[in-house]
Each structure stands twice: as structure tokens, then as C-alpha cells.
PDB file of C-alpha atoms in Angstrom:
ATOM      1  CA  VAL A   1      37.597 -40.049  14.129  1.00 33.00           C
ATOM      2  CA  SER A   2      39.640 -42.198  16.468  1.00 35.00           C
ATOM      3  CA  THR A   3      41.818 -39.191  17.260  1.00 39.00           C
ATOM      4  CA  LEU A   4      38.816 -37.033  18.086  1.00 35.00           C
ATOM      5  CA  ALA A   5      37.296 -39.737  20.237  1.00 36.00           C
ATOM      6  CA  SER A   6      40.488 -40.017  22.244  1.00 37.00           C
ATOM      7  CA  VAL A   7      40.238 -36.477  23.575  1.00 39.00           C
ATOM      8  CA  MET A   8      36.496 -35.866  23.774  1.00 39.00           C
ATOM      9  CA  PRO A   9      34.512 -37.305  26.696  1.00 42.00           C
ATOM     10  CA  ASP A  10      31.487 -39.467  25.975  1.00 39.00           C
ATOM     11  CA  PRO A  11      28.471 -37.098  25.971  1.00 38.00           C
ATOM     12  CA  PHE A  12      26.179 -39.960  27.008  1.00 35.00           C
ATOM     13  CA  PRO A  13      28.107 -42.112  29.482  1.00 40.00           C
ATOM     14  CA  VAL A  14      26.426 -45.362  30.406  1.00 37.00           C
ATOM     15  CA  ALA A  15      26.977 -46.762  33.868  1.00 40.00           C
ATOM     16  CA  SER A  16      28.047 -50.398  33.978  1.00 38.00           C
ATOM     17  CA  PRO A  17      25.658 -52.700  35.890  1.00 41.00           C
ATOM     18  CA  PRO A  18      27.023 -53.969  39.182  1.00 44.00           C
ATOM     19  CA  LEU A  19      28.657 -57.383  39.068  1.00 42.00           C
ATOM     20  CA  SER A  20      27.571 -60.190  41.308  1.00 44.00           C
ATOM     21  CA  GLU A  21      30.138 -61.432  43.817  1.00 42.00           C
ATOM     22  CA  ALA A  22      30.688 -64.701  41.891  1.00 41.00           C
ATOM     23  CA  LYS A  23      31.031 -62.959  38.521  1.00 40.00           C
ATOM     24  CA  ARG A  24      33.385 -60.367  40.021  1.00 42.00           C
ATOM     25  CA  HIS A  25      35.573 -63.182  41.309  1.00 41.00           C
ATOM     26  CA  ARG A  26      35.586 -64.936  37.910  1.00 40.00           C
ATOM     27  CA  THR A  27      36.441 -61.681  36.135  1.00 39.00           C
ATOM     28  CA  SER A  28      39.379 -60.872  38.422  1.00 40.00           C
ATOM     29  CA  THR A  29      40.885 -64.365  38.173  1.00 39.00           C
ATOM     30  CA  ARG A  30      40.201 -65.193  34.528  1.00 40.00           C
ATOM     31  CA  GLY A  31      43.783 -64.571  33.315  1.00 40.00           C
ATOM     32  CA  ALA A  32      47.064 -63.245  34.614  1.00 41.00           C
ATOM     33  CA  SER A  33      47.924 -61.206  31.485  1.00 37.00           C
ATOM     34  CA  PRO A  34      45.991 -58.029  30.599  1.00 39.00           C
ATOM     35  CA  PRO A  35      44.646 -57.752  27.026  1.00 39.00           C
ATOM     36  CA  LEU A  36      46.770 -56.107  24.315  1.00 33.00           C
ATOM     37  CA  GLU A  37      44.599 -52.985  24.248  1.00 35.00           C
ATOM     38  CA  ALA A  38      45.041 -52.477  27.998  1.00 36.00           C
ATOM     39  CA  MET A  39      48.809 -52.843  27.674  1.00 35.00           C
ATOM     40  CA  SER A  40      48.906 -50.329  24.784  1.00 37.00           C
ATOM     41  CA  ILE A  41      46.827 -47.816  26.715  1.00 36.00           C
ATOM     42  CA  SER A  42      49.055 -48.251  29.736  1.00 39.00           C
ATOM     43  CA  ARG A  43      52.168 -47.606  27.625  1.00 41.00           C
ATOM     44  CA  ALA A  44      50.653 -44.472  26.110  1.00 39.00           C
ATOM     45  CA  ALA A  45      49.537 -43.253  29.533  1.00 41.00           C
ATOM     46  CA  ARG A  46      53.051 -43.579  30.915  1.00 41.00           C
ATOM     47  CA  MET A  47      54.448 -41.759  27.898  1.00 41.00           C
ATOM     48  CA  ALA A  48      51.949 -38.896  28.080  1.00 40.00           C
ATOM     49  CA  GLY A  49      52.155 -38.607  31.845  1.00 43.00           C
ATOM     50  CA  ASN A  50      48.394 -38.761  32.298  1.00 42.00           C
ATOM     51  CA  GLU A  51      45.492 -41.142  31.786  1.00 41.00           C
ATOM     52  CA  PRO A  52      44.125 -41.106  28.204  1.00 49.00           C
ATOM     53  CA  GLN A  53      40.395 -40.947  27.551  1.00 62.00           C
ATOM     54  CA  GLN A  54      38.831 -43.656  25.364  1.00 75.00           C
ATOM     55  CA  MET A  55      42.111 -44.398  23.561  1.00 78.00           C
ATOM     56  CA  SER A  56      42.089 -47.382  21.209  1.00 86.00           C
ATOM     57  CA  ALA A  57      44.993 -49.790  20.861  1.00 88.00           C
ATOM     58  CA  LEU A  58      45.663 -48.427  17.360  1.00 86.00           C
ATOM     59  CA  GLU A  59      45.935 -44.845  18.572  1.00 83.00           C
ATOM     60  CA  ALA A  60      48.097 -45.869  21.501  1.00 83.00           C
ATOM     61  CA  GLU A  61      50.508 -47.487  19.064  1.00 87.00           C
ATOM     62  CA  ARG A  62      50.410 -44.443  16.804  1.00 85.00           C
ATOM     63  CA  ARG A  63      51.782 -42.307  19.619  1.00 84.00           C
ATOM     64  CA  HIS A  64      55.081 -44.205  19.320  1.00 86.00           C
ATOM     65  CA  TYR A  65      55.635 -43.183  15.694  1.00 88.00           C
ATOM     66  CA  ARG A  66      58.454 -40.695  15.159  1.00 87.00           C
ATOM     67  CA  PRO A  67      58.449 -38.810  11.841  1.00 87.00           C
ATOM     68  CA  CYS A  68      61.615 -38.621   9.776  1.00 87.00           C
ATOM     69  CA  VAL A  69      63.410 -35.376  10.636  1.00 87.00           C
ATOM     70  CA  PRO A  70      65.911 -33.770   8.216  1.00 86.00           C
ATOM     71  CA  ALA A  71      69.511 -34.310   9.268  1.00 88.00           C
ATOM     72  CA  VAL A  72      70.135 -30.588   9.676  1.00 87.00           C
ATOM     73  CA  LEU A  73      67.405 -30.391  12.334  1.00 87.00           C
ATOM     74  CA  ARG A  74      68.873 -33.228  14.362  1.00 89.00           C
ATOM     75  CA  VAL A  75      71.884 -31.108  15.327  1.00 89.00           C
ATOM     76  CA  ARG A  76      72.564 -27.577  16.503  1.00 88.00           C
ATOM     77  CA  VAL A  77      72.447 -25.253  13.496  1.00 89.00           C
ATOM     78  CA  ARG A  78      73.513 -21.761  12.531  1.00 89.00           C
ATOM     79  CA  ALA A  79      72.250 -19.394   9.855  1.00 89.00           C
ATOM     80  CA  GLU A  80      74.632 -18.948   6.926  1.00 90.00           C
ATOM     81  CA  PRO A  81      73.811 -16.001   4.620  1.00 91.00           C
ATOM     82  CA  ALA A  82      74.544 -16.422   0.917  1.00 90.00           C
ATOM     83  CA  GLN A  83      75.556 -13.936  -1.764  1.00 89.00           C
ATOM     84  CA  GLU A  84      72.147 -14.389  -3.365  1.00 90.00           C
ATOM     85  CA  ARG A  85      69.513 -11.831  -2.383  1.00 92.00           C
ATOM     86  CA  THR A  86      65.802 -12.404  -1.932  1.00 89.00           C
ATOM     87  CA  THR A  87      63.696 -11.281  -4.866  1.00 89.00           C
ATOM     88  CA  CYS A  88      60.307 -11.939  -6.457  1.00 89.00           C
ATOM     89  CA  VAL A  89      58.996 -13.107  -9.823  1.00 87.00           C
ATOM     90  CA  SER A  90      56.815 -10.040 -10.496  1.00 91.00           C
ATOM     91  CA  HIS A  91      55.587  -6.710  -9.082  1.00 93.00           C
ATOM     92  CA  GLU A  92      59.028  -6.027  -7.648  1.00 93.00           C
ATOM     93  CA  ASP A  93      58.465  -2.317  -7.005  1.00 93.00           C
ATOM     94  CA  LEU A  94      55.211  -2.979  -5.164  1.00 94.00           C
ATOM     95  CA  ILE A  95      56.671  -5.738  -2.971  1.00 94.00           C
ATOM     96  CA  ALA A  96      59.874  -3.806  -2.273  1.00 94.00           C
ATOM     97  CA  SER A  97      57.831  -0.817  -1.070  1.00 94.00           C
ATOM     98  CA  ALA A  98      55.671  -3.065   1.156  1.00 93.00           C
ATOM     99  CA  PHE A  99      58.728  -4.717   2.755  1.00 95.00           C
ATOM    100  CA  PRO A 100      61.431  -2.027   2.826  1.00 95.00           C
ATOM    101  CA  THR A 101      63.354  -3.626   5.710  1.00 95.00           C
ATOM    102  CA  LEU A 102      63.398  -7.255   4.589  1.00 95.00           C
ATOM    103  CA  TYR A 103      63.236  -7.133   0.797  1.00 95.00           C
ATOM    104  CA  GLY A 104      66.625  -7.843  -0.743  1.00 93.00           C
ATOM    105  CA  SER A 105      68.001  -9.506   2.393  1.00 93.00           C
ATOM    106  CA  PRO A 106      70.462 -12.360   1.833  1.00 93.00           C
ATOM    107  CA  VAL A 107      69.085 -15.848   1.309  1.00 91.00           C
ATOM    108  CA  VAL A 108      69.863 -17.823   4.481  1.00 90.00           C
ATOM    109  CA  SER A 109      70.655 -21.519   4.771  1.00 90.00           C
ATOM    110  CA  LEU A 110      70.688 -23.617   7.947  1.00 89.00           C
ATOM    111  CA  VAL A 111      73.962 -25.510   8.337  1.00 90.00           C
ATOM    112  CA  PRO A 112      75.353 -27.613  11.208  1.00 90.00           C
ATOM    113  CA  ALA A 113      77.205 -25.515  13.774  1.00 89.00           C
ATOM    114  CA  ASP A 114      80.498 -26.650  15.271  1.00 84.00           C
ATOM    115  CA  GLU A 115      80.959 -26.831  19.012  1.00 79.00           C
ATOM    116  CA  THR A 116      83.090 -23.673  19.141  1.00 80.00           C
ATOM    117  CA  ASP A 117      80.441 -21.462  17.545  1.00 81.00           C
ATOM    118  CA  THR A 118      79.332 -19.128  20.342  1.00 77.00           C
ATOM    119  CA  SER A 119      76.612 -17.513  18.203  1.00 75.00           C
ATOM    120  CA  VAL A 120      74.388 -20.560  18.735  1.00 78.00           C
ATOM    121  CA  ALA A 121      75.045 -21.129  22.413  1.00 77.00           C
ATOM    122  CA  PRO A 122      72.328 -23.281  24.017  1.00 84.00           C
ATOM    123  CA  ARG A 123      70.551 -20.482  25.868  1.00 90.00           C
ATOM    124  CA  PRO A 124      66.889 -20.771  26.878  1.00 95.00           C
ATOM    125  CA  LEU A 125      64.479 -19.226  24.373  1.00 96.00           C
ATOM    126  CA  ARG A 126      60.894 -17.972  24.568  1.00 97.00           C
ATOM    127  CA  VAL A 127      59.020 -18.961  21.434  1.00 98.00           C
ATOM    128  CA  GLY A 128      55.362 -18.541  20.522  1.00 98.00           C
ATOM    129  CA  CYS A 129      53.447 -20.700  18.067  1.00 98.00           C
ATOM    130  CA  VAL A 130      50.141 -20.231  16.248  1.00 97.00           C
ATOM    131  CA  LEU A 131      47.877 -22.629  14.331  1.00 97.00           C
ATOM    132  CA  SER A 132      46.279 -20.333  11.766  1.00 95.00           C
ATOM    133  CA  GLY A 133      43.725 -20.648   8.989  1.00 87.00           C
ATOM    134  CA  GLY A 134      40.202 -21.958   8.633  1.00 80.00           C
ATOM    135  CA  THR A 135      41.022 -25.510   7.492  1.00 83.00           C
ATOM    136  CA  PRO A 136      43.115 -27.785   9.724  1.00 88.00           C
ATOM    137  CA  ALA A 137      45.690 -29.966   7.990  1.00 91.00           C
ATOM    138  CA  ALA A 138      47.280 -33.171   9.215  1.00 91.00           C
ATOM    139  CA  GLY A 139      50.707 -32.513  10.717  1.00 92.00           C
ATOM    140  CA  GLY A 140      49.930 -29.237  12.442  1.00 94.00           C
ATOM    141  CA  HIS A 141      50.252 -30.792  15.890  1.00 95.00           C
ATOM    142  CA  ASN A 142      53.484 -32.515  14.931  1.00 95.00           C
ATOM    143  CA  CYS A 143      54.965 -29.172  13.835  1.00 96.00           C
ATOM    144  CA  ILE A 144      54.460 -27.968  17.403  1.00 97.00           C
ATOM    145  CA  CYS A 145      55.773 -31.269  18.791  1.00 96.00           C
ATOM    146  CA  GLY A 146      58.903 -30.984  16.642  1.00 95.00           C
ATOM    147  CA  LEU A 147      59.444 -27.398  17.780  1.00 96.00           C
ATOM    148  CA  PHE A 148      59.081 -28.485  21.412  1.00 97.00           C
ATOM    149  CA  ASP A 149      61.515 -31.391  20.911  1.00 95.00           C
ATOM    150  CA  HIS A 150      64.127 -29.150  19.267  1.00 94.00           C
ATOM    151  CA  LEU A 151      63.951 -26.558  22.022  1.00 95.00           C
ATOM    152  CA  GLU A 152      64.315 -29.235  24.682  1.00 95.00           C
ATOM    153  CA  ALA A 153      67.271 -30.854  22.926  1.00 93.00           C
ATOM    154  CA  PHE A 154      69.279 -27.787  21.959  1.00 92.00           C
ATOM    155  CA  HIS A 155      67.953 -24.979  24.161  1.00 93.00           C
ATOM    156  CA  PRO A 156      67.194 -26.540  27.565  1.00 94.00           C
ATOM    157  CA  GLY A 157      64.996 -24.473  29.833  1.00 96.00           C
ATOM    158  CA  SER A 158      63.137 -22.847  26.928  1.00 97.00           C
ATOM    159  CA  THR A 159      59.475 -21.842  27.065  1.00 98.00           C
ATOM    160  CA  LEU A 160      57.006 -22.628  24.278  1.00 98.00           C
ATOM    161  CA  LEU A 161      53.819 -20.553  24.294  1.00 98.00           C
ATOM    162  CA  GLY A 162      50.792 -21.648  22.266  1.00 98.00           C
ATOM    163  CA  PHE A 163      48.601 -18.698  21.281  1.00 98.00           C
ATOM    164  CA  ARG A 164      44.988 -19.839  21.394  1.00 97.00           C
ATOM    165  CA  GLY A 165      42.486 -19.506  18.557  1.00 95.00           C
ATOM    166  CA  GLY A 166      44.830 -18.463  15.764  1.00 96.00           C
ATOM    167  CA  LEU A 167      46.317 -15.016  15.261  1.00 96.00           C
ATOM    168  CA  ARG A 168      43.566 -13.388  17.312  1.00 96.00           C
ATOM    169  CA  GLY A 169      45.191 -15.133  20.277  1.00 97.00           C
ATOM    170  CA  VAL A 170      48.270 -12.984  19.649  1.00 97.00           C
ATOM    171  CA  LEU A 171      46.218  -9.786  19.688  1.00 96.00           C
ATOM    172  CA  ARG A 172      44.419 -10.871  22.852  1.00 97.00           C
ATOM    173  CA  ASN A 173      47.644 -12.070  24.478  1.00 97.00           C
ATOM    174  CA  SER A 174      45.808 -15.353  25.062  1.00 97.00           C
ATOM    175  CA  PHE A 175      48.261 -18.209  25.329  1.00 97.00           C
ATOM    176  CA  THR A 176      49.057 -21.350  27.249  1.00 96.00           C
ATOM    177  CA  LYS A 177      52.482 -22.610  28.226  1.00 97.00           C
ATOM    178  CA  LEU A 178      52.929 -25.931  26.456  1.00 98.00           C
ATOM    179  CA  GLU A 179      54.266 -28.597  28.783  1.00 97.00           C
ATOM    180  CA  ALA A 180      55.578 -32.063  27.914  1.00 96.00           C
ATOM    181  CA  ALA A 181      52.359 -33.834  28.948  1.00 94.00           C
ATOM    182  CA  THR A 182      50.241 -31.667  26.641  1.00 95.00           C
ATOM    183  CA  VAL A 183      52.626 -32.100  23.729  1.00 95.00           C
ATOM    184  CA  GLU A 184      52.752 -35.886  24.110  1.00 92.00           C
ATOM    185  CA  ARG A 185      48.969 -36.091  24.336  1.00 91.00           C
ATOM    186  CA  HIS A 186      48.671 -34.526  20.864  1.00 93.00           C
ATOM    187  CA  ARG A 187      51.660 -36.147  19.157  1.00 92.00           C
ATOM    188  CA  ASN A 188      50.812 -37.773  15.795  1.00 92.00           C
ATOM    189  CA  SER A 189      47.190 -36.632  16.043  1.00 91.00           C
ATOM    190  CA  GLY A 190      45.119 -34.767  13.484  1.00 89.00           C
ATOM    191  CA  GLY A 191      43.221 -31.523  13.871  1.00 90.00           C
ATOM    192  CA  PHE A 192      44.273 -28.219  15.421  1.00 94.00           C
ATOM    193  CA  PHE A 193      42.624 -28.683  18.813  1.00 93.00           C
ATOM    194  CA  MET A 194      45.831 -28.493  20.863  1.00 95.00           C
ATOM    195  CA  ILE A 195      45.571 -24.696  20.937  1.00 96.00           C
ATOM    196  CA  GLY A 196      42.768 -24.055  18.461  1.00 95.00           C
ATOM    197  CA  SER A 197      42.842 -22.188  15.170  1.00 94.00           C
ATOM    198  CA  GLY A 198      41.146 -19.289  13.421  1.00 92.00           C
ATOM    199  CA  GLY A 199      41.043 -17.344  10.187  1.00 91.00           C
ATOM    200  CA  ASP A 200      41.736 -13.906  11.690  1.00 92.00           C
ATOM    201  CA  LEU A 201      44.625 -11.855  10.315  1.00 94.00           C
ATOM    202  CA  ILE A 202      46.757  -9.041  11.718  1.00 95.00           C
ATOM    203  CA  GLU A 203      46.515  -6.304   9.100  1.00 89.00           C
ATOM    204  CA  THR A 204      45.692  -2.815  10.360  1.00 95.00           C
ATOM    205  CA  GLU A 205      48.236  -0.389  11.768  1.00 95.00           C
ATOM    206  CA  GLU A 206      46.682  -0.686  15.216  1.00 97.00           C
ATOM    207  CA  GLU A 207      46.821  -4.493  15.114  1.00 97.00           C
ATOM    208  CA  LEU A 208      50.455  -4.529  13.976  1.00 97.00           C
ATOM    209  CA  ALA A 209      51.423  -2.103  16.736  1.00 97.00           C
ATOM    210  CA  LEU A 210      49.569  -4.256  19.279  1.00 97.00           C
ATOM    211  CA  ALA A 211      51.352  -7.411  18.040  1.00 97.00           C
ATOM    212  CA  VAL A 212      54.708  -5.652  18.452  1.00 98.00           C
ATOM    213  CA  ARG A 213      53.842  -4.630  22.013  1.00 97.00           C
ATOM    214  CA  ILE A 214      52.695  -8.143  22.959  1.00 97.00           C
ATOM    215  CA  ALA A 215      55.794  -9.775  21.464  1.00 97.00           C
ATOM    216  CA  ARG A 216      57.990  -7.321  23.354  1.00 97.00           C
ATOM    217  CA  ASN A 217      56.118  -7.723  26.659  1.00 97.00           C
ATOM    218  CA  ASN A 218      56.393 -11.515  26.409  1.00 97.00           C
ATOM    219  CA  SER A 219      60.112 -11.293  25.539  1.00 97.00           C
ATOM    220  CA  LEU A 220      59.614 -13.521  22.522  1.00 98.00           C
ATOM    221  CA  ASP A 221      62.661 -14.744  20.638  1.00 97.00           C
ATOM    222  CA  GLY A 222      60.510 -16.203  17.884  1.00 97.00           C
ATOM    223  CA  LEU A 223      56.972 -16.620  16.589  1.00 98.00           C
ATOM    224  CA  VAL A 224      56.087 -19.660  14.456  1.00 98.00           C
ATOM    225  CA  ILE A 225      52.911 -19.350  12.362  1.00 97.00           C
ATOM    226  CA  ILE A 226      51.601 -22.606  10.898  1.00 97.00           C
ATOM    227  CA  GLY A 227      49.034 -21.764   8.225  1.00 95.00           C
ATOM    228  CA  GLY A 228      48.029 -21.357   4.600  1.00 93.00           C
ATOM    229  CA  SER A 229      48.765 -18.689   2.004  1.00 91.00           C
ATOM    230  CA  ALA A 230      47.004 -15.836   3.820  1.00 93.00           C
ATOM    231  CA  SER A 231      48.599 -16.796   7.147  1.00 94.00           C
ATOM    232  CA  ASN A 232      52.076 -16.899   5.617  1.00 94.00           C
ATOM    233  CA  ALA A 233      51.497 -13.537   3.950  1.00 93.00           C
ATOM    234  CA  ASN A 234      50.551 -12.247   7.400  1.00 95.00           C
ATOM    235  CA  ALA A 235      53.751 -13.773   8.782  1.00 96.00           C
ATOM    236  CA  CYS A 236      55.683 -11.689   6.241  1.00 95.00           C
ATOM    237  CA  LEU A 237      53.921  -8.524   7.411  1.00 96.00           C
ATOM    238  CA  LEU A 238      54.707  -9.322  11.040  1.00 97.00           C
ATOM    239  CA  ALA A 239      58.337 -10.136  10.220  1.00 97.00           C
ATOM    240  CA  GLU A 240      58.724  -6.811   8.428  1.00 97.00           C
ATOM    241  CA  ARG A 241      57.179  -4.866  11.313  1.00 97.00           C
ATOM    242  CA  PHE A 242      59.193  -6.721  13.982  1.00 98.00           C
ATOM    243  CA  ALA A 243      62.434  -6.054  12.086  1.00 96.00           C
ATOM    244  CA  ALA A 244      61.574  -2.385  11.550  1.00 96.00           C
ATOM    245  CA  GLU A 245      60.855  -2.018  15.290  1.00 96.00           C
ATOM    246  CA  GLY A 246      64.139  -3.718  16.233  1.00 96.00           C
ATOM    247  CA  LEU A 247      62.517  -6.689  17.984  1.00 96.00           C
ATOM    248  CA  ALA A 248      64.609  -9.752  18.702  1.00 92.00           C
ATOM    249  CA  ALA A 249      61.694 -12.032  17.751  1.00 96.00           C
ATOM    250  CA  ARG A 250      62.052 -13.810  14.418  1.00 95.00           C
ATOM    251  CA  VAL A 251      58.874 -14.779  12.569  1.00 97.00           C
ATOM    252  CA  VAL A 252      58.785 -18.178  10.857  1.00 96.00           C
ATOM    253  CA  GLY A 253      55.998 -19.220   8.491  1.00 95.00           C
ATOM    254  CA  VAL A 254      55.248 -22.940   8.087  1.00 95.00           C
ATOM    255  CA  PRO A 255      53.133 -23.662   4.963  1.00 94.00           C
ATOM    256  CA  LYS A 256      50.174 -25.974   5.586  1.00 94.00           C
ATOM    257  CA  SER A 257      47.465 -26.795   3.072  1.00 91.00           C
ATOM    258  CA  VAL A 258      45.410 -29.772   1.924  1.00 89.00           C
ATOM    259  CA  ASP A 259      45.369 -28.219  -1.568  1.00 86.00           C
ATOM    260  CA  GLY A 260      49.093 -28.526  -2.301  1.00 81.00           C
ATOM    261  CA  HIS A 261      49.415 -25.043  -3.819  1.00 84.00           C
ATOM    262  CA  LEU A 262      52.050 -23.739  -1.377  1.00 86.00           C
ATOM    263  CA  LYS A 263      55.240 -25.096  -2.917  1.00 84.00           C
ATOM    264  CA  SER A 264      58.474 -23.883  -4.452  1.00 85.00           C
ATOM    265  CA  GLU A 265      62.024 -25.005  -5.095  1.00 83.00           C
ATOM    266  CA  GLN A 266      62.610 -24.899  -1.329  1.00 82.00           C
ATOM    267  CA  VAL A 267      59.218 -26.315  -0.255  1.00 86.00           C
ATOM    268  CA  GLU A 268      58.365 -29.622  -1.910  1.00 88.00           C
ATOM    269  CA  LEU A 269      54.856 -29.842  -0.451  1.00 89.00           C
ATOM    270  CA  PRO A 270      52.919 -28.043   2.282  1.00 92.00           C
ATOM    271  CA  VAL A 271      52.148 -29.768   5.565  1.00 92.00           C
ATOM    272  CA  GLY A 272      48.984 -31.859   5.259  1.00 91.00           C
ATOM    273  CA  PHE A 273      48.812 -32.368   1.491  1.00 92.00           C
ATOM    274  CA  ASP A 274      50.259 -35.898   1.517  1.00 91.00           C
ATOM    275  CA  SER A 275      47.797 -37.112   4.156  1.00 91.00           C
ATOM    276  CA  ALA A 276      44.854 -35.465   2.384  1.00 90.00           C
ATOM    277  CA  SER A 277      45.815 -37.012  -0.964  1.00 91.00           C
ATOM    278  CA  LYS A 278      46.042 -40.499   0.532  1.00 93.00           C
ATOM    279  CA  LEU A 279      42.721 -40.117   2.335  1.00 91.00           C
ATOM    280  CA  TYR A 280      40.986 -38.871  -0.832  1.00 91.00           C
ATOM    281  CA  SER A 281      42.506 -41.777  -2.777  1.00 93.00           C
ATOM    282  CA  GLU A 282      41.119 -44.230  -0.237  1.00 94.00           C
ATOM    283  CA  LEU A 283      37.638 -42.707  -0.363  1.00 92.00           C
ATOM    284  CA  VAL A 284      37.561 -42.588  -4.163  1.00 93.00           C
ATOM    285  CA  GLY A 285      38.837 -46.171  -4.244  1.00 94.00           C
ATOM    286  CA  ASN A 286      35.951 -47.219  -1.994  1.00 92.00           C
ATOM    287  CA  VAL A 287      33.487 -45.605  -4.415  1.00 91.00           C
ATOM    288  CA  MET A 288      35.144 -47.406  -7.330  1.00 91.00           C
ATOM    289  CA  THR A 289      34.793 -50.710  -5.482  1.00 91.00           C
ATOM    290  CA  ASP A 290      31.089 -50.007  -5.031  1.00 89.00           C
ATOM    291  CA  CYS A 291      30.767 -49.174  -8.737  1.00 89.00           C
ATOM    292  CA  THR A 292      32.341 -52.418  -9.879  1.00 89.00           C
ATOM    293  CA  SER A 293      30.255 -54.344  -7.357  1.00 90.00           C
ATOM    294  CA  SER A 294      26.753 -52.934  -7.900  1.00 85.00           C
ATOM    295  CA  ARG A 295      27.009 -51.805 -11.576  1.00 81.00           C
ATOM    296  CA  LYS A 296      23.794 -49.802 -11.225  1.00 82.00           C
ATOM    297  CA  TYR A 297      24.816 -46.358  -9.921  1.00 82.00           C
ATOM    298  CA  TYR A 298      26.672 -43.329 -11.209  1.00 85.00           C
ATOM    299  CA  HIS A 299      28.934 -41.634  -8.679  1.00 86.00           C
ATOM    300  CA  PHE A 300      30.334 -38.111  -8.964  1.00 88.00           C
ATOM    301  CA  VAL A 301      33.250 -37.112  -6.742  1.00 89.00           C
ATOM    302  CA  ARG A 302      34.079 -33.463  -6.159  1.00 88.00           C
ATOM    303  CA  LEU A 303      37.246 -32.440  -4.319  1.00 83.00           C
ATOM    304  CA  MET A 304      38.406 -29.043  -3.146  1.00 76.00           C
ATOM    305  CA  GLY A 305      41.706 -27.578  -4.303  1.00 65.00           C
TER     306      GLY A 305
END
């Protein structure tokens, strides 16, 4: 709620009554030091490069938090193919026929690159990102922030495009260039309102062909899709089509879900599940406190997922 309030204007602003001359004088000379909340807001404003709207001291402090980043993503990396080939646990013939270009490709690991490796030269990149799916999950904004930070650190001069409204933004070629001020304004915040989200998918032959044309016209080097199971399945379809068409753009799927069902040996948990679990635990704990206090009600809690 505090996050939402920080970016949405007050729909019913109330004008402050005018101060008398004596009261105005007392207010301006009451103390030399500004209150803590004012100092926190000022710090956040300098960091974001613009004036925040209705930002609390708690949210201003939260902007300073920096998530723990895996060591391999704190350096320049290269892709190292392994002898192992990609496979599936069932329906192999069906999946192999659906992904003839990518199925059976080598499993790739990201490893630190040495300074002499010319294959990962710090050239500027053009990367698109999408927040996809009907249910936002905590951490979606920080995925974009982390992508922006990595491009700035290891590929100076890069351009990050945020496609608006989910995957339909790709089909409509509707995007915004994400600048530092926008990224900082949404760092460590919940929701998907930085660029919006949507449950649309790219499935038909016409839609896939249109996505290829838009990626080529925008000279994309990569497309990052942050979404649930359907969105990541769609990312696989796009990756297959891009590879078959010879596009330079690589498609990356980032699993997000408050349900926790998108996991494997490589993915411990999807983005958002940890925050959702802790929030649910807090809410259920509040109900339990009420139960032990009143001792006269029955409470039933139903959770999704």
C-alpha cells in the first residue's frame, strides 16, 4: 500500500489553510534541523533524480536496499556449453517436433570471462523487457532494475526498452526507453506498474511473424520475459522462432509466481514466492492472534496456489 501511495497522486487533495504571519514566523524558526522523514525523502529524491510523491520515510529508506546478487552476475560472463544436451522428462517426440531448432541444444552455463575474451567485449546492446502474466509478483521491478544495472556496468551505452502492457506491447511495438530516473523510482517496489503487464500471449503464425519483424526492426539483441508458466512457454516459442529466422535476439524467460510451482534443479524458487509466503504467514498469524484473544469466532483461511 505504501508503494502504491508513493506513485499515485491524491485523488482528493486538500488545500492547506493559509498561515498567519506570526505562525509562519514560528514555523520557519522552530528548529534548525529538518525532521527525519524530510531528510529521508530528500535522500531518495536525489537518488531518483526527481521529486517523489507522498513518499514515507520507510519507503525512502527501502530505496537504499540492494538485493544480494549471485557472484557470477557481478562480473562479465561468457556462455560455456556443456556436453550435456537439453531434454525433457516426457513427450519427447512431441516437444522435439515443436522445437526443431532448439531441442537437443547443449546445456549452457554462465562462467566468469577473462579480460582477453573478445567474445564478450563490452559493446552496447539493445534489450527489450516484458512484465507478463495476470498476477504481479514481488520482485518484478527489481528484475528490470538488475538488468539495467548489469547493462550499465558491463555494456555501457546500452538501451533498455520496456514493452508496455505485457506481450501485446511487443505486437503493438509499444515501448518506452527506460532511463535511470525511471528505474530508480521503481527500485525495491512491488507491482508491475513500471511498464504494465497483461495476460496476452503470442501464439498464432501471424503473431509470431509480427514479433520477428518487430524484434528485427528494433535491432534487439535480447528479449527478457518476466512471467509465469504460460509466459515462459511463450518465451520458448519466441526463442524457437527467432533462432529459426536467424535473429540475433536471444529470448530469456524469468520465472515469477506467487504459487511456487515454477522450480527445478536450476531454479530454487520463482520470483515473488518468498515475499508472498511471508505476507501470507503474517496475515494468518494476525488471524491466530485474534482467535486466541477473542475465543468466540471460527476463522477459515483460503489461499491460492
